[in-house]
Amino acid sequence: MFLWKAKGRNCSKCQKSIPVERLVSDVVTCGAFRNQCGMTVKLIQLLFVSIIIGMAPWSEAGLLQTVSTPRVSVSHQARSIQPGEVVELVVSATQSVVSVQVTAFEQSILLYPSSGQMVWRGLIGVDLDVEVREHLVSVTVITADDTPVHVRYPLTVIPKQFATRQLTVAPQYVNPTPEALARIQQEAARTTTIFETQTPQRVWRGSFLAPVPGKATSSFGRRSVFNGQPRSPHSGADFRAIEGTPVTAPNRGRVVLRSDLYFSGNCVILDHGLGLYSFFAHLSGFAVEEGDVVDSGDVVGYVGATGRVTGPHLHWTVRLNTARVDPLSLMEVLFDDSGTY
């Protein structure tokens, strides 16, 4: 066992000192780190993080302690790190891993082994309301010899602009009666309870596919104004389709809700496991019952115009550990269909 004093570095361009704690950020610069010379030290960062991850946790005193722990690496893939995006986190080790504990955006993230016990994967949802700044993902890896390895992995959320849409609907969907409002609150509590539940097993396999043919016609995150009154952002993807068109499961899942909701009309919620849910709204009819387990491509219902709508279409919402995320982001991130995911 030995102790190694962690030192900072000087920028090769302006010679300003860069504190060691800044070297573990994703990309840092010297001086004010954003507003001065702008010299990137990514190579130093990568080397330093490799040393930290391959050794014991970094103490507050800035010391590293070697305890013969396995080397662990953390990486991610995503379309972008913006509100509404899905991020796949990958944790790898050089020996068998017993468990991985991850916290991101104040949410517990469940991971699963994807290549023996040495590579683990999990999905992080960047909610529409996440603050635009650098966030640290906390990762704790427990190896076969019960040795914990702690890693803080940075994800920097960048801004995204969303358009606004103006819609006209029946008055009762903008100014509901007291009785309707009570129903709305009950339904919201029910769906919130569902989305807050993390099934510990992964149910989905491979890629997520569009539930109806064609492309989404309404942008996720678009700000909605109904009858001149601002309402919540559009938290799903809309697919235009003829009424009665079969709606198929985008992936394997268990039916946890089959109901008629005030705003969403006839709807089905699928639990894909590990905090991942699909919500299909405005259906004209159902093809499943609560408790059914469906495979990718199985019919769950039919396109309709029930609830608060302006015409027949399918509204597909995805919730990931309660975060509102774009279904199209999920489809692009989980692109592999080999069954290894």
CSV table of C-alpha atoms in Angstrom, one decimal:
chain,number,residue,atom,x,y,z
A,1,MET,CA,0.0,0.0,0.0
A,2,PHE,CA,1.2,3.5,-0.7
A,3,LEU,CA,0.0,7.0,-0.8
A,4,TRP,CA,0.4,9.3,-3.8
A,5,LYS,CA,0.0,13.0,-3.6
A,6,ALA,CA,-2.3,14.2,-6.4
A,7,LYS,CA,-0.9,17.3,-8.1
A,8,GLY,CA,-2.4,19.8,-10.5
A,9,ARG,CA,-1.1,20.8,-13.9
A,10,ASN,CA,-0.2,24.0,-15.7
A,11,CYS,CA,-1.8,25.0,-18.9
A,12,SER,CA,0.7,24.6,-21.8
A,13,LYS,CA,-0.7,27.7,-23.5
A,14,CYS,CA,-0.9,30.3,-20.7
A,15,GLN,CA,0.9,28.5,-17.8
A,16,LYS,CA,-1.9,29.1,-15.4
A,17,SER,CA,-2.3,26.5,-12.7
A,18,ILE,CA,-5.2,24.1,-13.1
A,19,PRO,CA,-6.3,22.6,-9.7
A,20,VAL,CA,-6.3,18.8,-9.5
A,21,GLU,CA,-10.0,18.7,-8.7
A,22,ARG,CA,-10.8,20.3,-12.1
A,23,LEU,CA,-9.0,17.6,-14.0
A,24,VAL,CA,-11.7,15.1,-13.3
A,25,SER,CA,-14.3,17.1,-15.2
A,26,ASP,CA,-15.4,16.2,-18.7
A,27,VAL,CA,-13.5,19.1,-20.4
A,28,VAL,CA,-11.8,21.8,-18.4
A,29,THR,CA,-9.8,24.9,-19.3
A,30,CYS,CA,-7.3,27.0,-17.5
A,31,GLY,CA,-7.8,30.2,-15.5
A,32,ALA,CA,-11.5,30.8,-15.2
A,33,PHE,CA,-11.9,27.5,-17.0
A,34,ARG,CA,-14.4,28.9,-19.4
A,35,ASN,CA,-13.5,32.5,-20.1
A,36,GLN,CA,-9.7,32.8,-20.3
A,37,CYS,CA,-7.2,31.0,-22.6
A,38,GLY,CA,-9.5,28.0,-23.3
A,39,MET,CA,-6.7,25.5,-23.5
A,40,THR,CA,-8.3,22.0,-23.2
A,41,VAL,CA,-6.6,19.5,-21.0
A,42,LYS,CA,-8.7,16.5,-21.9
A,43,LEU,CA,-5.8,14.2,-22.3
A,44,ILE,CA,-4.6,14.9,-18.8
A,45,GLN,CA,-8.2,14.4,-17.6
A,46,LEU,CA,-8.4,11.0,-19.2
A,47,LEU,CA,-5.1,9.8,-17.8
A,48,PHE,CA,-6.0,11.1,-14.4
A,49,VAL,CA,-9.4,9.6,-14.3
A,50,SER,CA,-7.9,6.2,-15.4
A,51,ILE,CA,-5.5,6.4,-12.5
A,52,ILE,CA,-8.3,7.3,-10.0
A,53,ILE,CA,-10.6,4.6,-11.2
A,54,GLY,CA,-7.9,2.0,-11.3
A,55,MET,CA,-7.1,2.6,-7.7
A,56,ALA,CA,-8.9,3.3,-4.5
A,57,PRO,CA,-11.5,6.1,-4.0
A,58,TRP,CA,-10.1,9.7,-4.0
A,59,SER,CA,-10.3,11.2,-0.5
A,60,GLU,CA,-11.2,14.8,0.3
A,61,ALA,CA,-7.6,15.4,1.2
A,62,GLY,CA,-6.6,14.8,-2.5
A,63,LEU,CA,-4.8,11.5,-1.8
A,64,LEU,CA,-5.0,8.2,-3.6
A,65,GLN,CA,-4.7,4.9,-1.8
A,66,THR,CA,-3.9,1.7,-3.6
A,67,VAL,CA,-5.9,-1.3,-2.2
A,68,SER,CA,-5.6,-3.7,-5.1
A,69,THR,CA,-9.0,-2.8,-6.4
A,70,PRO,CA,-10.0,-3.7,-10.0
A,71,ARG,CA,-9.9,-1.0,-12.6
A,72,VAL,CA,-13.4,0.3,-13.3
A,73,SER,CA,-14.3,2.5,-16.3
A,74,VAL,CA,-17.5,4.5,-16.8
A,75,SER,CA,-18.8,5.8,-20.2
A,76,HIS,CA,-22.1,6.8,-21.8
A,77,GLN,CA,-23.9,7.1,-25.1
A,78,ALA,CA,-26.7,9.5,-26.0
A,79,ARG,CA,-28.0,11.6,-28.8
A,80,SER,CA,-27.1,14.6,-26.6
A,81,ILE,CA,-27.2,15.6,-23.0
A,82,GLN,CA,-30.3,17.8,-23.1
A,83,PRO,CA,-33.7,17.9,-21.4
A,84,GLY,CA,-35.8,15.0,-22.5
A,85,GLU,CA,-32.9,12.8,-23.6
A,86,VAL,CA,-32.1,9.2,-22.7
A,87,VAL,CA,-28.5,8.4,-21.6
A,88,GLU,CA,-27.1,4.9,-21.5
A,89,LEU,CA,-24.5,4.5,-18.8
A,90,VAL,CA,-21.9,1.7,-19.2
A,91,VAL,CA,-19.8,0.5,-16.2
A,92,SER,CA,-17.0,-2.0,-16.9
A,93,ALA,CA,-14.6,-3.7,-14.5
A,94,THR,CA,-11.6,-6.1,-14.9
A,95,GLN,CA,-13.1,-8.7,-12.6
A,96,SER,CA,-16.6,-9.9,-11.6
A,97,VAL,CA,-18.9,-7.3,-10.2
A,98,VAL,CA,-21.6,-8.2,-7.6
A,99,SER,CA,-23.6,-4.9,-7.8
A,100,VAL,CA,-23.5,-1.4,-9.1
A,101,GLN,CA,-25.3,1.5,-7.4
A,102,VAL,CA,-25.9,4.7,-9.4
A,103,THR,CA,-27.5,8.0,-8.5
A,104,ALA,CA,-28.2,10.6,-11.2
A,105,PHE,CA,-30.3,13.7,-11.1
A,106,GLU,CA,-31.4,12.7,-7.6
A,107,GLN,CA,-32.8,9.4,-8.8
A,108,SER,CA,-31.6,5.9,-8.1
A,109,ILE,CA,-30.7,4.2,-11.4
A,110,LEU,CA,-30.9,0.4,-11.7
A,111,LEU,CA,-28.3,-1.3,-13.8
A,112,TYR,CA,-28.1,-4.9,-15.2
A,113,PRO,CA,-25.2,-7.1,-16.3
A,114,SER,CA,-24.9,-7.2,-20.1
A,115,SER,CA,-21.7,-9.2,-20.6
A,116,GLY,CA,-21.2,-11.7,-17.8
A,117,GLN,CA,-20.7,-9.8,-14.6
A,118,MET,CA,-18.0,-7.5,-15.8
A,119,VAL,CA,-20.0,-5.0,-17.9
A,120,TRP,CA,-23.2,-3.3,-16.5
A,121,ARG,CA,-25.6,-1.0,-18.3
A,122,GLY,CA,-28.4,1.3,-17.2
A,123,LEU,CA,-30.6,4.1,-18.5
A,124,ILE,CA,-30.6,7.6,-17.2
A,125,GLY,CA,-33.5,10.0,-18.0
A,126,VAL,CA,-32.8,13.7,-18.3
A,127,ASP,CA,-36.2,15.3,-17.3
A,128,LEU,CA,-37.6,18.3,-19.1
A,129,ASP,CA,-37.1,20.5,-16.0
A,130,VAL,CA,-33.5,19.4,-15.2
A,131,GLU,CA,-31.2,22.4,-14.5
A,132,VAL,CA,-28.8,23.3,-17.3
A,133,ARG,CA,-25.4,22.8,-15.8
A,134,GLU,CA,-22.8,20.0,-14.9
A,135,HIS,CA,-24.3,17.2,-12.9
A,136,LEU,CA,-22.3,14.4,-11.2
A,137,VAL,CA,-23.4,10.8,-11.5
A,138,SER,CA,-22.4,8.8,-8.4
A,139,VAL,CA,-21.3,5.3,-9.2
A,140,THR,CA,-20.4,2.6,-6.6
A,141,VAL,CA,-19.2,-0.7,-7.8
A,142,ILE,CA,-19.0,-3.7,-5.4
A,143,THR,CA,-16.7,-6.4,-6.7
A,144,ALA,CA,-16.6,-10.1,-6.0
A,145,ASP,CA,-14.1,-9.6,-3.1
A,146,ASP,CA,-16.5,-7.0,-1.5
A,147,THR,CA,-14.3,-4.1,-2.4
A,148,PRO,CA,-16.2,-0.9,-3.2
A,149,VAL,CA,-15.0,1.5,-5.9
A,150,HIS,CA,-16.5,5.0,-6.1
A,151,VAL,CA,-16.6,7.1,-9.2
A,152,ARG,CA,-18.1,10.5,-9.8
A,153,TYR,CA,-19.0,10.8,-13.5
A,154,PRO,CA,-19.8,14.2,-15.0
A,155,LEU,CA,-22.8,14.8,-17.3
A,156,THR,CA,-23.2,18.4,-18.5
A,157,VAL,CA,-26.8,19.3,-19.5
A,158,ILE,CA,-26.9,21.9,-22.3
A,159,PRO,CA,-29.9,24.0,-23.2
A,160,LYS,CA,-32.6,23.0,-25.7
A,161,GLN,CA,-35.2,25.3,-27.2
A,162,PHE,CA,-38.8,24.0,-27.5
A,163,ALA,CA,-41.4,25.4,-29.8
A,164,THR,CA,-45.0,26.4,-28.7
A,165,ARG,CA,-48.2,25.0,-30.2
A,166,GLN,CA,-51.7,26.5,-30.1
A,167,LEU,CA,-54.6,24.0,-29.9
A,168,THR,CA,-58.3,24.3,-29.6
A,169,VAL,CA,-60.2,21.6,-27.6
A,170,ALA,CA,-63.5,21.2,-25.9
A,171,PRO,CA,-63.9,23.6,-23.0
A,172,GLN,CA,-64.2,20.9,-20.3
A,173,TYR,CA,-60.6,19.9,-21.0
A,174,VAL,CA,-59.4,23.5,-20.1
A,175,ASN,CA,-61.8,24.4,-17.3
A,176,PRO,CA,-62.9,21.1,-15.8
A,177,THR,CA,-65.8,21.0,-13.3
A,178,PRO,CA,-65.0,20.3,-9.6
A,179,GLU,CA,-66.1,16.7,-10.1
A,180,ALA,CA,-63.9,16.3,-13.1
A,181,LEU,CA,-61.0,18.0,-11.2
A,182,ALA,CA,-61.3,15.4,-8.4
A,183,ARG,CA,-61.2,12.6,-11.0
A,184,ILE,CA,-58.1,14.2,-12.6
A,185,GLN,CA,-56.3,14.3,-9.3
A,186,GLN,CA,-57.1,10.7,-8.5
A,187,GLU,CA,-55.9,9.6,-11.9
A,188,ALA,CA,-52.7,11.6,-11.6
A,189,ALA,CA,-52.0,10.0,-8.2
A,190,ARG,CA,-52.5,6.6,-9.7
A,191,THR,CA,-50.2,7.1,-12.6
A,192,THR,CA,-47.6,8.8,-10.4
A,193,THR,CA,-47.5,5.7,-8.2
A,194,ILE,CA,-46.9,3.5,-11.2
A,195,PHE,CA,-44.1,5.6,-12.6
A,196,GLU,CA,-42.4,5.8,-9.2
A,197,THR,CA,-42.2,2.0,-9.0
A,198,GLN,CA,-38.9,0.5,-10.1
A,199,THR,CA,-39.4,-3.2,-11.1
A,200,PRO,CA,-35.9,-4.7,-10.2
A,201,GLN,CA,-35.9,-7.0,-13.3
A,202,ARG,CA,-35.2,-5.8,-16.8
A,203,VAL,CA,-38.2,-6.9,-19.0
A,204,TRP,CA,-37.3,-5.3,-22.3
A,205,ARG,CA,-34.9,-6.9,-24.8
A,206,GLY,CA,-33.1,-5.3,-27.8
A,207,SER,CA,-34.3,-2.3,-29.7
A,208,PHE,CA,-37.4,-0.2,-29.1
A,209,LEU,CA,-39.6,0.1,-32.2
A,210,ALA,CA,-42.3,2.6,-33.2
A,211,PRO,CA,-45.7,1.4,-32.1
A,212,VAL,CA,-47.4,2.4,-35.3
A,213,PRO,CA,-46.0,2.9,-38.9
A,214,GLY,CA,-44.7,6.3,-39.9
A,215,LYS,CA,-42.8,9.1,-38.2
A,216,ALA,CA,-43.8,11.2,-35.2
A,217,THR,CA,-45.7,14.3,-36.2
A,218,SER,CA,-45.5,16.4,-33.0
A,219,SER,CA,-42.3,17.3,-31.3
A,220,PHE,CA,-41.5,16.2,-27.8
A,221,GLY,CA,-41.2,19.0,-25.2
A,222,ARG,CA,-43.3,21.5,-27.3
A,223,ARG,CA,-45.0,24.0,-25.0
A,224,SER,CA,-48.8,23.6,-25.3
A,225,VAL,CA,-51.4,26.3,-25.2
A,226,PHE,CA,-55.0,25.0,-25.1
A,227,ASN,CA,-57.7,27.5,-25.9
A,228,GLY,CA,-55.3,30.4,-25.1
A,229,GLN,CA,-54.2,29.0,-21.8
A,230,PRO,CA,-50.7,27.6,-21.2
A,231,ARG,CA,-50.5,24.0,-20.0
A,232,SER,CA,-47.8,21.4,-19.4
A,233,PRO,CA,-45.2,20.7,-22.1
A,234,HIS,CA,-45.9,17.9,-24.6
A,235,SER,CA,-44.3,15.0,-22.9
A,236,GLY,CA,-44.6,12.4,-25.6
A,237,ALA,CA,-44.4,11.8,-29.4
A,238,ASP,CA,-47.6,11.9,-31.5
A,239,PHE,CA,-48.1,9.6,-34.5
A,240,ARG,CA,-50.8,10.4,-37.0
A,241,ALA,CA,-52.7,7.3,-38.0
A,242,ILE,CA,-56.2,6.3,-39.1
A,243,GLU,CA,-58.6,5.4,-36.3
A,244,GLY,CA,-58.5,1.7,-35.6
A,245,THR,CA,-54.8,1.2,-36.6
A,246,PRO,CA,-53.3,-1.4,-34.4
A,247,VAL,CA,-50.9,-0.1,-31.7
A,248,THR,CA,-48.1,-2.5,-31.0
A,249,ALA,CA,-45.8,-2.9,-28.0
A,250,PRO,CA,-42.4,-1.2,-28.8
A,251,ASN,CA,-40.7,-3.8,-26.7
A,252,ARG,CA,-41.5,-6.5,-24.1
A,253,GLY,CA,-43.4,-5.3,-21.1
A,254,ARG,CA,-46.1,-6.0,-18.6
A,255,VAL,CA,-49.5,-4.2,-18.7
A,256,VAL,CA,-49.8,-2.3,-15.4
A,257,LEU,CA,-52.7,0.0,-16.5
A,258,ARG,CA,-55.6,-0.4,-18.9
A,259,SER,CA,-58.0,2.4,-18.2
A,260,ASP,CA,-60.0,5.4,-19.4
A,261,LEU,CA,-58.4,8.6,-18.1
A,262,TYR,CA,-59.9,12.1,-18.3
A,263,PHE,CA,-57.2,13.8,-20.4
A,264,SER,CA,-55.6,10.7,-22.0
A,265,GLY,CA,-58.8,8.8,-22.8
A,266,ASN,CA,-58.4,5.1,-23.3
A,267,CYS,CA,-54.8,4.3,-22.4
A,268,VAL,CA,-52.3,1.4,-21.7
A,269,ILE,CA,-49.2,1.6,-19.6
A,270,LEU,CA,-46.4,-1.0,-20.1
A,271,ASP,CA,-43.7,-1.7,-17.5
A,272,HIS,CA,-40.5,-2.5,-19.3
A,273,GLY,CA,-38.6,-3.0,-16.0
A,274,LEU,CA,-35.9,-1.0,-14.2
A,275,GLY,CA,-38.1,2.1,-14.0
A,276,LEU,CA,-38.9,2.3,-17.7
A,277,TYR,CA,-42.5,2.7,-18.8
A,278,SER,CA,-44.4,3.2,-22.1
A,279,PHE,CA,-47.8,5.1,-22.0
A,280,PHE,CA,-50.2,4.9,-25.0
A,281,ALA,CA,-53.1,7.4,-25.0
A,282,HIS,CA,-56.3,8.3,-26.9
A,283,LEU,CA,-56.9,4.7,-27.9
A,284,SER,CA,-60.3,3.7,-29.5
A,285,GLY,CA,-60.1,0.2,-27.9
A,286,PHE,CA,-58.0,-2.3,-26.0
A,287,ALA,CA,-56.3,-5.6,-27.0
A,288,VAL,CA,-54.8,-6.4,-23.5
A,289,GLU,CA,-55.7,-6.8,-19.9
A,290,GLU,CA,-53.9,-5.6,-16.8
A,291,GLY,CA,-51.3,-8.2,-15.8
A,292,ASP,CA,-50.6,-9.4,-19.4
A,293,VAL,CA,-47.0,-9.7,-20.6
A,294,VAL,CA,-46.6,-8.7,-24.2
A,295,ASP,CA,-43.7,-9.1,-26.6
A,296,SER,CA,-42.4,-6.5,-29.0
A,297,GLY,CA,-44.9,-6.2,-31.8
A,298,ASP,CA,-47.9,-7.6,-29.9
A,299,VAL,CA,-51.1,-5.5,-30.3
A,300,VAL,CA,-52.0,-3.6,-27.2
A,301,GLY,CA,-54.8,-1.4,-28.5
A,302,TYR,CA,-56.1,0.7,-31.5
A,303,VAL,CA,-55.6,4.3,-32.5
A,304,GLY,CA,-58.4,6.6,-31.5
A,305,ALA,CA,-59.5,10.1,-30.5
A,306,THR,CA,-60.5,9.7,-26.9
A,307,GLY,CA,-59.7,12.2,-24.2
A,308,ARG,CA,-58.2,15.7,-24.9
A,309,VAL,CA,-57.4,15.5,-28.6
A,310,THR,CA,-58.1,17.4,-31.8
A,311,GLY,CA,-58.3,14.2,-34.0
A,312,PRO,CA,-57.2,10.6,-34.2
A,313,HIS,CA,-53.6,9.9,-33.4
A,314,LEU,CA,-51.4,7.9,-31.0
A,315,HIS,CA,-49.7,9.7,-28.2
A,316,TRP,CA,-46.7,7.7,-26.9
A,317,THR,CA,-45.1,8.8,-23.6
A,318,VAL,CA,-42.0,7.3,-22.0
A,319,ARG,CA,-41.1,7.7,-18.4
A,320,LEU,CA,-37.7,6.7,-17.1
A,321,ASN,CA,-37.3,6.7,-13.3
A,322,THR,CA,-40.1,9.3,-13.4
A,323,ALA,CA,-38.2,11.5,-15.9
A,324,ARG,CA,-40.2,12.7,-18.9
A,325,VAL,CA,-38.1,11.6,-21.9
A,326,ASP,CA,-38.5,11.6,-25.7
A,327,PRO,CA,-39.5,8.1,-27.0
A,328,LEU,CA,-37.5,8.8,-30.2
A,329,SER,CA,-34.4,9.2,-28.0
A,330,LEU,CA,-35.0,5.8,-26.4
A,331,MET,CA,-35.3,4.3,-29.9
A,332,GLU,CA,-32.0,5.7,-31.0
A,333,VAL,CA,-30.0,5.0,-27.8
A,334,LEU,CA,-31.2,1.3,-27.6
A,335,PHE,CA,-30.5,0.6,-31.2
A,336,ASP,CA,-29.0,-2.9,-30.7
A,337,ASP,CA,-31.2,-5.8,-31.6
A,338,SER,CA,-28.8,-8.6,-30.8
A,339,GLY,CA,-30.4,-9.3,-27.4
A,340,THR,CA,-27.2,-8.5,-25.5
A,341,TYR,CA,-28.8,-5.4,-24.0
